[in-house]
Amino acid sequence: MTIFHRLLSDRAAEHGPRPALLFGAETVSYAQLLARAEGTAARLIAHGVTAADNVALVMENSIAAVDAWLASSVIGCTEVPVNPQYRGELLLYLLSDSDASVVIADAAFAGEVAALAPRLPQLRLILVHGETGKTGGIVAPFEHGPADLQPPPLADDAPEQIVLYTSGTTGPSKGVTHTQRSMLTLARYNAEMVGYGPGDRLLNFFPLYHQNARYTGVIPAIWAGASIRLQRKLSTSTFWQTCREDGITAFNYLGSVLRLILNVTPPDWTAADHTVRKAFGAGAPPALWRELQDRLGIRLVETYGLSEAPMATVNTSEGGRSATLGSAGRASDLFEIGVVDEGDNLLGPDETGEIVIRPRCPDAIMSGYRKKEAATVSAFRNLWFHSGDRGRLSASGELYFEERDKDAIRRRGENISAWEVESVLELHPDIAECAVYALPDSETDEAVAAALMLSRPDADLAAIVAFAADRLPSYAVPSLIRVMDDLPRTPTQKVQKARLREAGRDAHLAAAELARRATIIEETRP
């Protein structure tokens, strides 16, 4: 029995008829959750799926997506959750790098996977959830839910691995390898720190390819005997209605989410006007934190961590100690935290350097980057995991995040690889070179900006944006465009993105305005 299979079995025995998972109008009890996972596993086994398979999920949040995920974990497959908005070369890279032999995809994405199949020699089965259209060959319908046949016991040498892909920064995304045991370690600690119990009902609107929804959402809820409502995305217009109707007591957030929620919260509300009492996440601005805590009575549990080393620090009010607003907190029970200079020497209080992390206990940190041994060794040099983030530690051990060393952009809770956006833009024949970078945005955390060197002066900028939209997730498409004769460079010809950011938004054209102009021109043509 795998780690997660045993967890599902134990909780089904303890909480049988109680609600475990809610999605849309459907409620799944603990007993049903186990039956669905085992039944779906049996159906996968009937297709020849074994613990030796690497199973990629290309699905939006749904009951079917949970069935596919938990069934894979019951069998002991290597699980590879994939962002369903990835397409083309980016999707090809993830499926190839992960050695996916089986893909379970929503019908909306299955065609893209099938089109890539001839370039994926290891791919032998595509299971399609929803209207399958044409089947045959390696394509078959994904059947899920309870079944009479029980899956066979798992061999002791099953890998039980989970590969979570980073956003990528200066190169292709890296597959962060964890195990079911390490993710249960995270989930248990998360449930303990936030204080979940059988009386809690969680709300999570992050996608299931995120560590957030999976291992600081669904699995902690199951561990604690609580229940969780999953949504496909945050709906600010119905957020408080959902909380009221479902009796939501906790939700997960990122900084921009809190701002959006407060924007739709009546200004005269207090803790007496709602059921939410706690929230877990990162990036809470001090002013928003104070309003949520003092006016609305919501205790925030703030963390700093990465896919490689989640929940490295924790900041919350507990044991009579107040949270330090603006801080990411102190080292958690799972990790030690340090800040080092370029020579990996530990720095003193309030000195800024790179944040480094190492585990205090087994099964807390990733086992390595998939098929990237050199990157793994480099990241773990000198007995610390190097985060690539910059920060400082106060004399009392509070971590203050300063900035990213990595070339990444944060937009509406998604980490976006500037390198990946650049690699797509530079496929366009009218772009000679480009640089992608972040600009501050009050609504989305950061906007994706692109400085373009064009190969011909009359290039259609709206067509370039449309080209990117066809090949990138919607949140990664540049919203700000700047055309330049040349990019600012160092003496070694490295692009100086800091100088591009210094120019500010006024130096850029809005992509939405470019599209509007293109529409007007098209409509006025004779």
Short mmCIF file of C-alpha atoms in Angstrom, two decimals, residues 9 12 36 95 116 203 206 225 235 296-297 300 313 331 344 347 358 360 365 385 396 416 423:
data_model
loop_
_atom_site.label_atom_id
_atom_site.label_comp_id
_atom_site.label_asym_id
_atom_site.label_seq_id
_atom_site.Cartn_x
_atom_site.Cartn_y
_atom_site.Cartn_z
CA SER A 9 -7.89 4.06 3.72
CA ALA A 12 -12.24 6.44 5.17
CA ARG A 36 -13.15 6.36 -6.41
CA LEU A 95 6.26 15.41 -21.47
CA LEU A 116 2.91 15.75 -30.06
CA LEU A 203 -11.40 26.62 0.15
CA PHE A 206 -5.40 27.18 -7.16
CA GLY A 225 -10.27 14.90 8.73
CA SER A 235 -14.33 34.18 -8.22
CA LEU A 296 -12.05 40.53 9.96
CA GLY A 297 -10.55 38.25 12.62
CA LEU A 300 -2.80 34.49 8.61
CA THR A 313 9.76 29.62 7.30
CA ALA A 331 12.79 28.94 10.32
CA ASP A 344 28.83 30.98 0.74
CA LEU A 347 26.14 36.70 6.90
CA ARG A 358 18.75 22.78 4.71
CA ARG A 360 16.16 19.46 9.96
CA ILE A 365 13.37 18.66 0.92
CA PHE A 385 20.24 24.31 -0.79
CA SER A 396 15.73 37.56 16.17
CA ILE A 416 6.42 32.80 -15.06
CA SER A 423 12.03 31.44 -26.31
#
